[in-house]
Structure formats: C-alpha cells, structure tokens
mmCIF file of C-alpha atoms in Angstrom:
data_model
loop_
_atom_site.group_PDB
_atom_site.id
_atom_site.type_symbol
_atom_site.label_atom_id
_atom_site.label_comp_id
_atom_site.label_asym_id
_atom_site.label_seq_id
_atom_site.Cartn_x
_atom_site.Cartn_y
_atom_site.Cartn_z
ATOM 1 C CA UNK A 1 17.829 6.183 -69.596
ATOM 2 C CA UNK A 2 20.893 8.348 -69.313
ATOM 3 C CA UNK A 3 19.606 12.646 -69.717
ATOM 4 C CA UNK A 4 20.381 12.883 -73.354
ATOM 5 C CA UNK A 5 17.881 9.715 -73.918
ATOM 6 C CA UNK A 6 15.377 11.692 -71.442
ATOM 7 C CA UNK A 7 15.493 14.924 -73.226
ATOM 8 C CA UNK A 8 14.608 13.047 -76.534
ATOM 9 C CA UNK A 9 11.883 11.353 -74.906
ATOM 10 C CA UNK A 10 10.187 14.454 -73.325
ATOM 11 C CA UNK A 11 10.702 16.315 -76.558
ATOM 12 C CA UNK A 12 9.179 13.163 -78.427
ATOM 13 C CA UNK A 13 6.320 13.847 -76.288
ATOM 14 C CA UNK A 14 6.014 17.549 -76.916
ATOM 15 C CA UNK A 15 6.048 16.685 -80.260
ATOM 16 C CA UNK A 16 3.084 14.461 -80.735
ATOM 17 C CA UNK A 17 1.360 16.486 -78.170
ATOM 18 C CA UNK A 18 2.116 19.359 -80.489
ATOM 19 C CA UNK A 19 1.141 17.920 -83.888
ATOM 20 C CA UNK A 20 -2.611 16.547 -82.347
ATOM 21 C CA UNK A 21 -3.054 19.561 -81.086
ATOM 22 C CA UNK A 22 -1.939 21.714 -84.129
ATOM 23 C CA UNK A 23 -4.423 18.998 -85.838
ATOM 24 C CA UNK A 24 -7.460 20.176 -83.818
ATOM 25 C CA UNK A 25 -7.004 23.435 -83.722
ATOM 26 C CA UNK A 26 -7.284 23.052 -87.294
ATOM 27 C CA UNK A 27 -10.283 21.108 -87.643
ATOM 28 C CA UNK A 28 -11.813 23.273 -85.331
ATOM 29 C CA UNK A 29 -10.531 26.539 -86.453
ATOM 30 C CA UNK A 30 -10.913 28.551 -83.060
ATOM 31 C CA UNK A 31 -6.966 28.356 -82.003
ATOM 32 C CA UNK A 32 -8.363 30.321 -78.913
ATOM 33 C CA UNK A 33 -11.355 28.973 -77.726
ATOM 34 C CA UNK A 34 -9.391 25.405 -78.188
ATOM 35 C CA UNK A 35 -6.941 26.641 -75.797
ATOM 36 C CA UNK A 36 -8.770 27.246 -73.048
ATOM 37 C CA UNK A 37 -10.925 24.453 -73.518
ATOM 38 C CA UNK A 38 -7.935 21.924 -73.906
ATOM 39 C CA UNK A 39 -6.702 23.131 -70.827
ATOM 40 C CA UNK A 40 -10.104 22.859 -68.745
ATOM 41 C CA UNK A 41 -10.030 19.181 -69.865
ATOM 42 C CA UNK A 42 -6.985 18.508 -68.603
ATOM 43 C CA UNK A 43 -7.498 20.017 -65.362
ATOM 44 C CA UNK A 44 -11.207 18.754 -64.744
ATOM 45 C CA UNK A 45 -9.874 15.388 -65.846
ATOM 46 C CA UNK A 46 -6.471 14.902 -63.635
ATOM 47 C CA UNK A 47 -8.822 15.564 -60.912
ATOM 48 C CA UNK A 48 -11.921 13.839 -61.628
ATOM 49 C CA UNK A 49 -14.324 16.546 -61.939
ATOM 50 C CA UNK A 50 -17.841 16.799 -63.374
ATOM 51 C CA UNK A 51 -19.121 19.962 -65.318
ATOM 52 C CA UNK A 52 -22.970 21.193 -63.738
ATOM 53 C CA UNK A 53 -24.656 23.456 -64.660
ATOM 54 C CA UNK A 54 -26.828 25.771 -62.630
ATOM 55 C CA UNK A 55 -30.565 25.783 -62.408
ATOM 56 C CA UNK A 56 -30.453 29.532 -64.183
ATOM 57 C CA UNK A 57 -32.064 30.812 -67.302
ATOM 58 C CA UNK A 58 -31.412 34.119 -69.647
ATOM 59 C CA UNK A 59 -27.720 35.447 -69.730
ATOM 60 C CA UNK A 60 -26.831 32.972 -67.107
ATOM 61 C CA UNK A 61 -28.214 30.334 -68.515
ATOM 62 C CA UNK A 62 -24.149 29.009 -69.124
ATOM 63 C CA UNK A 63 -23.310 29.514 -65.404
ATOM 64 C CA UNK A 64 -21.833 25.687 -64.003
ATOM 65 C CA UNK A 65 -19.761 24.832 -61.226
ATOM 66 C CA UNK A 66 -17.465 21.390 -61.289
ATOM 67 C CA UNK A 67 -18.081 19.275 -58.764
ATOM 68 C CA UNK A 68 -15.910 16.459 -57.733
ATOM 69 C CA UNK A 69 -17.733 12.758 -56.653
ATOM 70 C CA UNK A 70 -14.776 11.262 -55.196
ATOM 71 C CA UNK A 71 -16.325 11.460 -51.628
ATOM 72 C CA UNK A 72 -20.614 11.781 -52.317
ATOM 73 C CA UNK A 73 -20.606 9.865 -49.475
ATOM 74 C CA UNK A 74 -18.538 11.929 -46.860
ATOM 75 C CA UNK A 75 -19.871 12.779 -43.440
ATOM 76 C CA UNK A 76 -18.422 16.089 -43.739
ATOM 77 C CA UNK A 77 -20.032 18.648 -45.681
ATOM 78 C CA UNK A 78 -18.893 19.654 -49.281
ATOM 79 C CA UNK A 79 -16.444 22.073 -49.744
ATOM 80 C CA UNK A 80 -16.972 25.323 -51.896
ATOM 81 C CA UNK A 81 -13.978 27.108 -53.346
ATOM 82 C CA UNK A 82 -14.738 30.017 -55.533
ATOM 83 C CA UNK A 83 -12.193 31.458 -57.288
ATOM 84 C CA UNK A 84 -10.394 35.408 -58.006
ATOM 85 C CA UNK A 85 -10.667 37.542 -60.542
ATOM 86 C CA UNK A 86 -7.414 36.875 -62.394
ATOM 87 C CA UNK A 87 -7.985 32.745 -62.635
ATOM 88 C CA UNK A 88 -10.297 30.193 -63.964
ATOM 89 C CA UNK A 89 -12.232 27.870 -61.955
ATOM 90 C CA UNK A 90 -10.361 24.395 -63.309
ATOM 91 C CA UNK A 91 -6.913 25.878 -62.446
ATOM 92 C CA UNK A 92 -8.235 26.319 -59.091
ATOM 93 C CA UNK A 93 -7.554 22.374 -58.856
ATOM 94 C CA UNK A 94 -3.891 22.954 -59.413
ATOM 95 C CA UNK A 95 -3.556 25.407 -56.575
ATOM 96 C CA UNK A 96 -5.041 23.570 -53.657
ATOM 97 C CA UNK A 97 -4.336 19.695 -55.213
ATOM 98 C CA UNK A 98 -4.171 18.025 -51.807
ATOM 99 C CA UNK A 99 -7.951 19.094 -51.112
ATOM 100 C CA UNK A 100 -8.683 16.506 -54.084
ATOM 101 C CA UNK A 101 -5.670 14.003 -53.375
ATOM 102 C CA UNK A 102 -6.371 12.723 -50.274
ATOM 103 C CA UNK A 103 -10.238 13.040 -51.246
ATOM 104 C CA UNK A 104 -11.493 13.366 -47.823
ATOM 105 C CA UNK A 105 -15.080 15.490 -48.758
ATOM 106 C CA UNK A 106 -16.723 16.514 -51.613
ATOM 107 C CA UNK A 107 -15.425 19.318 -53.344
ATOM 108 C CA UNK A 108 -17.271 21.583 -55.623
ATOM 109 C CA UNK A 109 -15.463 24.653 -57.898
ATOM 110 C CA UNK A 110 -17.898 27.548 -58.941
ATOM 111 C CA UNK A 111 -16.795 28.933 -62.197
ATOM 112 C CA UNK A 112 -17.736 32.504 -62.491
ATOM 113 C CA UNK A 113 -18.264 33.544 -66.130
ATOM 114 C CA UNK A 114 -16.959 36.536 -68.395
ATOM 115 C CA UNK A 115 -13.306 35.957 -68.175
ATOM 116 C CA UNK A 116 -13.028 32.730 -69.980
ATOM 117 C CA UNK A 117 -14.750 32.303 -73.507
ATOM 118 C CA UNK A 118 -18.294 33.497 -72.796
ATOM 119 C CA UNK A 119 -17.905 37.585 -72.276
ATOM 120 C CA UNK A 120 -20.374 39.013 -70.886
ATOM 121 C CA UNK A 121 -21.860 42.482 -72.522
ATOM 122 C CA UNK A 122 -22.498 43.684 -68.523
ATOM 123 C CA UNK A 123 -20.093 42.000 -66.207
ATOM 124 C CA UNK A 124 -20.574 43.615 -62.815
ATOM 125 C CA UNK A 125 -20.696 42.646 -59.430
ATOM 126 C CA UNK A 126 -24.527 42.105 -59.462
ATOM 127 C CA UNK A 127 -23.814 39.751 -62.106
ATOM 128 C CA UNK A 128 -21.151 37.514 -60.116
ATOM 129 C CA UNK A 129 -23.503 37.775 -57.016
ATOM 130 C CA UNK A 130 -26.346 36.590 -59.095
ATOM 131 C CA UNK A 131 -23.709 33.738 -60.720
ATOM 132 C CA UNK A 132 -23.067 32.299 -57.443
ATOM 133 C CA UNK A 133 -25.915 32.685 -55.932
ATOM 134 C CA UNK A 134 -27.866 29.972 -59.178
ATOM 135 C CA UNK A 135 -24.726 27.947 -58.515
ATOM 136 C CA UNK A 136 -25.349 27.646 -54.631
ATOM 137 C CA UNK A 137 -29.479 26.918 -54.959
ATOM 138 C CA UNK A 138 -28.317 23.773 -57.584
ATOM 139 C CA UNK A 139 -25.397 22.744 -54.551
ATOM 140 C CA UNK A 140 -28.851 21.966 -52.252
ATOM 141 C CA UNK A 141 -29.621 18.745 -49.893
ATOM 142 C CA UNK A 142 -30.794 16.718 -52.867
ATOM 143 C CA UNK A 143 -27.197 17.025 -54.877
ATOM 144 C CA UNK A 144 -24.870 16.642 -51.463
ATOM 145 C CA UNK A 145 -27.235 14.998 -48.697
ATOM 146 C CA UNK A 146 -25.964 17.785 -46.446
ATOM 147 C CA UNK A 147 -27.746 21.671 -45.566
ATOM 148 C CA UNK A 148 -24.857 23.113 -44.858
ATOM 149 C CA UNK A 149 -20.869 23.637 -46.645
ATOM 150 C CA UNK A 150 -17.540 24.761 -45.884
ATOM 151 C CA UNK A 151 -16.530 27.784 -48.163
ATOM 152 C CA UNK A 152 -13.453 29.029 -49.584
ATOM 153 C CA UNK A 153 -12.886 32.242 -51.466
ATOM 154 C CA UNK A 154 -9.976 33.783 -53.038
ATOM 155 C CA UNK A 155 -9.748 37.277 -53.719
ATOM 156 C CA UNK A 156 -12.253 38.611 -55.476
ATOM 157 C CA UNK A 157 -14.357 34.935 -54.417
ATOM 158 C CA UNK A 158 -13.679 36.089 -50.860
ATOM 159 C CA UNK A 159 -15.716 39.394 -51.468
ATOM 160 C CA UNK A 160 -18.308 37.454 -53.017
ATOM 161 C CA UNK A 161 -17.975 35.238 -50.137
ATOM 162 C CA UNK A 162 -18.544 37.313 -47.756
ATOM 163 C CA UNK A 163 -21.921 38.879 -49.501
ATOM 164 C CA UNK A 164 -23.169 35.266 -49.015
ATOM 165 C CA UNK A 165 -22.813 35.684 -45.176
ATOM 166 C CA UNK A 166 -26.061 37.880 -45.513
ATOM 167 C CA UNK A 167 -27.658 35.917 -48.160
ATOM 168 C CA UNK A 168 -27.694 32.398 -47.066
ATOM 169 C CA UNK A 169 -25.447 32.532 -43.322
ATOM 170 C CA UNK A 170 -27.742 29.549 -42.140
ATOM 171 C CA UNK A 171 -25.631 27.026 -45.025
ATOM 172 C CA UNK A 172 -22.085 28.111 -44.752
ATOM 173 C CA UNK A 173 -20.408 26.235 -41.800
ATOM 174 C CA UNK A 174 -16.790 27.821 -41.619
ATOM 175 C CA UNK A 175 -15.437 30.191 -43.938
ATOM 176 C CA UNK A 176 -11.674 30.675 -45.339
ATOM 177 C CA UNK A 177 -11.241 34.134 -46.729
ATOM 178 C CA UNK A 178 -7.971 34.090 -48.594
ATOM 179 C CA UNK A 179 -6.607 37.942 -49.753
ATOM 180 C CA UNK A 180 -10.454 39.085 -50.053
ATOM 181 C CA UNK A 181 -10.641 42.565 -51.742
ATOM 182 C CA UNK A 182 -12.360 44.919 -50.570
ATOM 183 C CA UNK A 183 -12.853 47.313 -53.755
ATOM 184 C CA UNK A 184 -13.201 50.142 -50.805
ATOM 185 C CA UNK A 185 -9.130 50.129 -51.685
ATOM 186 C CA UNK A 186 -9.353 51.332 -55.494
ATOM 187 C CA UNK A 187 -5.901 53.082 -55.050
ATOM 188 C CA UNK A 188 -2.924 53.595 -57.309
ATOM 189 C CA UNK A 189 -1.820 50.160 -57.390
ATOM 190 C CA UNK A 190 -5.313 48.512 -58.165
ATOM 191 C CA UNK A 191 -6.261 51.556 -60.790
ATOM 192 C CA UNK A 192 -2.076 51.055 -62.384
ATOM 193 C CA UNK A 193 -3.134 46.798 -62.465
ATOM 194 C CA UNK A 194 -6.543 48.111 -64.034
ATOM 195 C CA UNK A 195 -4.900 50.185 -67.061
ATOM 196 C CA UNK A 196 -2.465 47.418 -67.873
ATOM 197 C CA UNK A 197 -5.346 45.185 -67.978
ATOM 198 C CA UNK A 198 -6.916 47.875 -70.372
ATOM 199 C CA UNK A 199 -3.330 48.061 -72.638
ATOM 200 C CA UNK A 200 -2.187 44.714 -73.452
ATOM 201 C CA UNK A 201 -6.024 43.111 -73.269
ATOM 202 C CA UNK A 202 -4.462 40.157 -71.390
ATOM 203 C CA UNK A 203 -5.377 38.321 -67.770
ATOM 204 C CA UNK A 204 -3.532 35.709 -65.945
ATOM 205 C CA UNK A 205 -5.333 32.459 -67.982
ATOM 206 C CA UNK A 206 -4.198 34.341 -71.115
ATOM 207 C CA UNK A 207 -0.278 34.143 -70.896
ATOM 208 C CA UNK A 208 1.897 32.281 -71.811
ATOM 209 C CA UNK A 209 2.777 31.546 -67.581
ATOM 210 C CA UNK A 210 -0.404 29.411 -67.828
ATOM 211 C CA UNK A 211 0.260 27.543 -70.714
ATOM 212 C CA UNK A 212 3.459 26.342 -69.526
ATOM 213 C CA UNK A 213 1.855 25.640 -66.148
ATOM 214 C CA UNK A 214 -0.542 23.705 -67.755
ATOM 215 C CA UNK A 215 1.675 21.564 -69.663
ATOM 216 C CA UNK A 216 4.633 21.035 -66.557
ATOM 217 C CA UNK A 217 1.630 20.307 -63.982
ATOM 218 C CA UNK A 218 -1.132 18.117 -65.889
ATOM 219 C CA UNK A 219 1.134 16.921 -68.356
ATOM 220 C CA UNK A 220 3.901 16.576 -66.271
ATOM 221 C CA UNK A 221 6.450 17.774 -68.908
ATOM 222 C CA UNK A 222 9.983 19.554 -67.983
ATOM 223 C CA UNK A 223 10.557 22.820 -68.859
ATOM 224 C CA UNK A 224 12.779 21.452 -71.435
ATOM 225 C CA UNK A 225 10.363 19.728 -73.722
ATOM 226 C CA UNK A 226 7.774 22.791 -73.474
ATOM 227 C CA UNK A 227 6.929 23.855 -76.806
ATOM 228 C CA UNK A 228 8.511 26.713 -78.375
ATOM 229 C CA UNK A 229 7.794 29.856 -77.218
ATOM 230 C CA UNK A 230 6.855 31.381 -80.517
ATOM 231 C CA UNK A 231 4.379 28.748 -80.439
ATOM 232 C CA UNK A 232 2.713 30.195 -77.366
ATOM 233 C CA UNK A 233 3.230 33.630 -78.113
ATOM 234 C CA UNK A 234 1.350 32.920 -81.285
ATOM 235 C CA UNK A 235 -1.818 31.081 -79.340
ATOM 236 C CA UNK A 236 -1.454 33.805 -76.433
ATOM 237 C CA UNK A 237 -2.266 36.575 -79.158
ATOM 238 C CA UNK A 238 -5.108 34.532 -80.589
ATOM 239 C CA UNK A 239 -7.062 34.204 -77.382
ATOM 240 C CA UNK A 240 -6.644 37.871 -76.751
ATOM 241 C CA UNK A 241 -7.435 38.817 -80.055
ATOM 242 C CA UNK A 242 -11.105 36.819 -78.845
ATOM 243 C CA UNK A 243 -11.875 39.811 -76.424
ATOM 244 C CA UNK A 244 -13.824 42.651 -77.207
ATOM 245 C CA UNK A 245 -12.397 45.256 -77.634
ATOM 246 C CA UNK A 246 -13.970 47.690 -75.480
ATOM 247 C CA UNK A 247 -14.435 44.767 -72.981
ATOM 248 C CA UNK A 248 -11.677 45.773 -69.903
ATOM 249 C CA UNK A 249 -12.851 49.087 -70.359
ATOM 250 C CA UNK A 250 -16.234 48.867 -69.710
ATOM 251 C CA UNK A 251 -15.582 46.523 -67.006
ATOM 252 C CA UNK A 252 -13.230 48.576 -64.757
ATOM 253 C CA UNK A 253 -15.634 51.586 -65.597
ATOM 254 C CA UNK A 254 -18.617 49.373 -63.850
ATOM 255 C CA UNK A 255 -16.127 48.577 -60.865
ATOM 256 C CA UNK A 256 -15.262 52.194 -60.299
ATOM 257 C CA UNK A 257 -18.670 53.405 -60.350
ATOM 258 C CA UNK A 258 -19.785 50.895 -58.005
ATOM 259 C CA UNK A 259 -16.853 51.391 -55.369
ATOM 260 C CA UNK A 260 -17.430 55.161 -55.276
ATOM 261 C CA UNK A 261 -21.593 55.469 -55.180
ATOM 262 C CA UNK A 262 -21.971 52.934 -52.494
ATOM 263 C CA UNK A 263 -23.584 50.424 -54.815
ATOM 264 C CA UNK A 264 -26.417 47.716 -52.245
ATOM 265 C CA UNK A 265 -23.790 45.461 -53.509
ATOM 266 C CA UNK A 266 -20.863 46.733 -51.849
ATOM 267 C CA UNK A 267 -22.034 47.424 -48.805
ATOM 268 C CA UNK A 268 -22.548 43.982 -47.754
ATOM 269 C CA UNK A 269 -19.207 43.423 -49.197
ATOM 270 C CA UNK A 270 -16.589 42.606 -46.304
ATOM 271 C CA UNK A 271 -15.001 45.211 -44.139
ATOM 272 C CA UNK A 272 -18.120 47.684 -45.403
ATOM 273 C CA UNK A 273 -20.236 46.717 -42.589
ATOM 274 C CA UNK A 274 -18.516 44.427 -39.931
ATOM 275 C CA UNK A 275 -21.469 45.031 -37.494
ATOM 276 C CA UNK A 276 -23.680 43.172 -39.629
ATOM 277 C CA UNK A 277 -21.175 39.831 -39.263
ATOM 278 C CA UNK A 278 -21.643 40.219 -35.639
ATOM 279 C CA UNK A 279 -25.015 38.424 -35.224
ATOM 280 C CA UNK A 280 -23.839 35.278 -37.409
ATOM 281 C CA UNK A 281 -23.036 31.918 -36.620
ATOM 282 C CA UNK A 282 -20.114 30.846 -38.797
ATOM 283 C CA UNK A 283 -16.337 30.513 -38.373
ATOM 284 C CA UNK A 284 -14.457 32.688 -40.396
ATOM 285 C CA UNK A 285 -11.061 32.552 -41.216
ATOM 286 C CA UNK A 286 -8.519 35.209 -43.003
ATOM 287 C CA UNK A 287 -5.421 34.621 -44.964
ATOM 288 C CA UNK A 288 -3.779 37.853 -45.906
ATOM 289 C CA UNK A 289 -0.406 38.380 -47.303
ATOM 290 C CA UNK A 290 2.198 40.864 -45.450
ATOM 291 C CA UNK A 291 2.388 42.787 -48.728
ATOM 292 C CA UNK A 292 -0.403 42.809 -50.120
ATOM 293 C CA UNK A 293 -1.700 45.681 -52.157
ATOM 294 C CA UNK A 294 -5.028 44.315 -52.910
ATOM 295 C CA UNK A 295 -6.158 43.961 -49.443
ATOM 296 C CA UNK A 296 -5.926 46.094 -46.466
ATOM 297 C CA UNK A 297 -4.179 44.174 -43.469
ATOM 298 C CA UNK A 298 -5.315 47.106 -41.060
ATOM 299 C CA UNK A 299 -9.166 46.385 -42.414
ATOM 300 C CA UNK A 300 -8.769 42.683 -41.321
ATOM 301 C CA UNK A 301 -7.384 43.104 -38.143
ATOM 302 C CA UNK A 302 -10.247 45.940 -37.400
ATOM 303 C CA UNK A 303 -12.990 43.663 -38.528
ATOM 304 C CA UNK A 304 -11.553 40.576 -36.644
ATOM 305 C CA UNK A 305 -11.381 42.985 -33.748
ATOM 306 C CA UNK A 306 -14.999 44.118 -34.247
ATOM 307 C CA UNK A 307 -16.606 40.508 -34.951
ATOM 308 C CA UNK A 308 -15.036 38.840 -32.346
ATOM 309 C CA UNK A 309 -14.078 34.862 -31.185
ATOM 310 C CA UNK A 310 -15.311 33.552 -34.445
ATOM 311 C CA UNK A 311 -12.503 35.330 -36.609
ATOM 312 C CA UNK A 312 -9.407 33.961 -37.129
ATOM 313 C CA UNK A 313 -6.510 35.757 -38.972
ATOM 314 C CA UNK A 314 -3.106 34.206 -40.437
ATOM 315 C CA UNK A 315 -0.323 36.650 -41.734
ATOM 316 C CA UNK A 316 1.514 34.906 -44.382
ATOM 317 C CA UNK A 317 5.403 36.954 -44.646
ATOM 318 C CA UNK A 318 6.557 38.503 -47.520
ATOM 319 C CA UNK A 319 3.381 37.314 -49.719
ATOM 320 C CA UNK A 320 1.421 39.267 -51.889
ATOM 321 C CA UNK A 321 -1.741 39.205 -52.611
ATOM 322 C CA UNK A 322 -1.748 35.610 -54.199
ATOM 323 C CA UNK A 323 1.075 34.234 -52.148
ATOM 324 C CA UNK A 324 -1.744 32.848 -49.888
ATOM 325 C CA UNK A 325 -2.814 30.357 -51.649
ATOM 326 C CA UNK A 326 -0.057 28.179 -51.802
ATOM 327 C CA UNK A 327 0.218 28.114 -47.463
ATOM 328 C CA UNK A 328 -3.505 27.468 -47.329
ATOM 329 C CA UNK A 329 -3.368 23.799 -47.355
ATOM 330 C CA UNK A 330 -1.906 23.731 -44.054
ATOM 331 C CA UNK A 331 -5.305 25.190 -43.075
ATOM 332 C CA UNK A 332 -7.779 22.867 -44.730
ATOM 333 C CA UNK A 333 -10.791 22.546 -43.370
ATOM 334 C CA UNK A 334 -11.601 19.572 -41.906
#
C-alpha cells in the first residue's frame, strides 16, 4: 500500500473503533467510567493480566492487584511493581513492557485505589499503606509457591515501598526505588503541582496525553488516525466532571497535615529514619532523576551513605522526576 492507501486504512480503523465505542458509551451511559475501563482492558489484555482481588473487607473491600501467569512456574520470585501517584496500575504495563515480553518471572501490579473510578471519602497515606499491605497478605506462598518477591516502586509506590521494609523486610528480596518521594520535601514546586491539581480537577490518566497513548501503544494506531481531538476533549471533561468536587482538596489537606505533624506513617517513610534500614537484609536500589523536584538527590546519597553496601544509587541526566522509568529496564531484576 502506497501512504495515501495507509492513511485511509488507519483512519478506517479509527473509525469503526470510534463508532463501537460511541455505541457503548451509549448503552452504558457513563462516557467516563467507560473510559477508563476501556482502557484497563486493553492494557490488562495486551499483556495477559488477571484482575485479583485482595483478601480485604469494608472500604477496601475493592482493593485488587493484576497479576500476570505467564511464568507461575518461574524459579525466581514474583515481581511487585507498585505504581505513583499520578498513574494507574494497568498503564504501568506500558512503561516497563519488556518485564512482561520476555516473560522471565511472574509479575504482579498492585493497583492502589482513589484515583481511578472508586474515590475514596478519606484517601490518606494510612489508607494506601493499609491497600498494599491486603494486597501483599493475598500475594502469599499458596498464590506464587515462593516466601519471598522482588519489589518495585515508583514515586509515591517507592514511599510506600519503603514503609514495607519495616512491615514485612523478611519477604522483599531486592528492592528498586525509582524517584521515591519523600513528602519531607512539600516545597514550592510540590505545593504549585498540588494547586493545579486543585484548579483544573485533572491527573495524568485524565488527559487527553493518555488517551492518545492508549490508542498509539495498545492499539497501535499513528498519530494520524487518532480521533479528533474535540472528541477527547469532550471524554477528558466527562471523566473529570466524575470527581468530587471537594475531592483534591481534601486530599492535599490530609497530605499536608501528615508531612508537618510527624504522622507514625511518615516516619517509617524513606529518608525519615535511615537508621532503622540499617539492620535489614534486602538489596535496595535507587533511581533518581538529575532534576528532579519531587525527590531530594542529596537525601539519597545521605541515606545510601548511612545504610551502607546494600544501597545502590543510579543518576539518570537531565530526567525529572518520571524520566526514570523509561532507563529502568536496563536494571531489571533478575
């Protein structure tokens, strides 16, 4: 086919794709709950994950984690990513894809609620600890035939991360922290990211950057068959819409609180206490970007300083704060 011919077909494509899913969204009459569901379909599917859900009850009772069975069998132990505060556990597939293509070990997403279609009236960091904490008692030796797992955490998943280290530091092998936050850093540029949050109501799996990323990478479509923008903008206001609307407020409120009275929760956050790491068995590794804003460089090179041999630390140049990800497969764990 000459380019004319392929620009036809891809917009062919975009077409039908468009009309079916015009046609749900109108049977089902949520356009924004259909979004993100569509597009957690397409990502668990292109990478052959299963939805679990954890052994929790009450407000948690939703809580899941997906959990890929291309490798049950693997002598190495599963692999635990647990993803940031500004993404959603199936797009956490798209960023580190060769962990699932060459399908080496077992790996298993956590999905942390309250930023997707279930809000949560009291989303704080007690809440996420308690979220991962039901996910990780359901990942035991009975589900993956091993005690132990390998761990990644991005961002606001490393934090959580490292309160695990104190938690449960006889199951988690080796460790890759990648941009943790430490929310000791609630500065200028965190409190400015905060209040835009608070203005337009949005985060990352709410724009339209999403949409088109989840079209180009699971649908493989080129930029030029994407549907129309107006089309986007359209669904992009009708998931926001979907938020409370006192929702980012309340949230940031909690964070700030928490940061600034020393909340039990924090202080086992990383970089609070790096004496307490010191007495713990696992292999920790750090992935910060040179300019990020969102964690301290200086902290991580004091705490690798402090905790010794079993730290590692990579400096990824001119990154910020989620440039990291896309260098960490040159670091997988094996």
């Amino acid at each position: 086919l000459d380019m004319m011919d392929r620009r036809m077909a891809y917009a062919l494509v975009s077409l039908v794709l468009l009309v079916g899913y015009l046609r749900r969204i109108y049977m089902q009459g949520d356009i924004g709950a259909t979004v993100l569901d569509m597009m957690d379909m397409g990502y668990t599917k292109q990478f052959g994950f299963q939805k679990r859900f954890a052994n929790s009850t009450g407000p948690l009772a939703k809580v899941y984690f997906l959990d890929n069975l291309y490798n049950v069998k693997s002598d190495l132990p599963p692999l635990v990513l647990i993803h940031g505060f500004n993404m959603r556990a199936p797009q956490m597939a798209t960023y580190f894809y060769p962990l699932f293509t060459h399908r080496n070990r077992r790996v298993i997403i956590i999905g942390l609620l309250g930023h997707e279609n279930n809000y949560l009236p009291k989303f704080r960091i007690p809440t996420l600890n308690e979220m991962v904490s039901s996910c990780i008692d359901t990942i035991d030796y009975a589900l993956t035939h091993h005690s132990t797992f390998d761990v990644i955490g991005v961002s606001l998943g490393g934090a959580l991360t490292s309160y695990m280290f104190h938690k449960i530091p006889h199951r988690i092998r080796k460790a890759i922290l990648i941009a943790p936050t430490s929310f000791e850093l609630i500065d200028m540029d965190f409190t400015k990211y905060a209040f835009e949050c608070l203005k337009t109501r949005r985060m990352g799996f709410h724009t339209i950057q999403t949409m088109r990323h989840y079209y180009k990478t699971v649908l493989g479509m080129h930029d030029n068959a994407m549907p129309p923008s107006f089309i986007l903008r359209g669904i992009q206001k009708r998931c926001n819409n979907g938020i409370p609307k006192n929702y980012w407020t309340d949230f940031f409120k909690a964070v700030f609180v928490e940061a600034r009275i020393g909340d039990e929760n924090f202080r086992h956050i990383l970089f609070s206490n790096p004496s307490a790491f010191k007495g713990y068995d696992v292999e920790i590794v750090l992935i910060v970007g040179e300019r990020d804003k969102l964690t301290s460089f200086a902290k991580c090179r004091q705490f690798k300083e402090f905790t010794g041999n079993r730290v590692s630390m990579y400096v990824v140049k001119d990154s910020g704060h989620l440039g990291p990800q896309r260098v960490v497969t040159r670091l997988l764990i094996h």
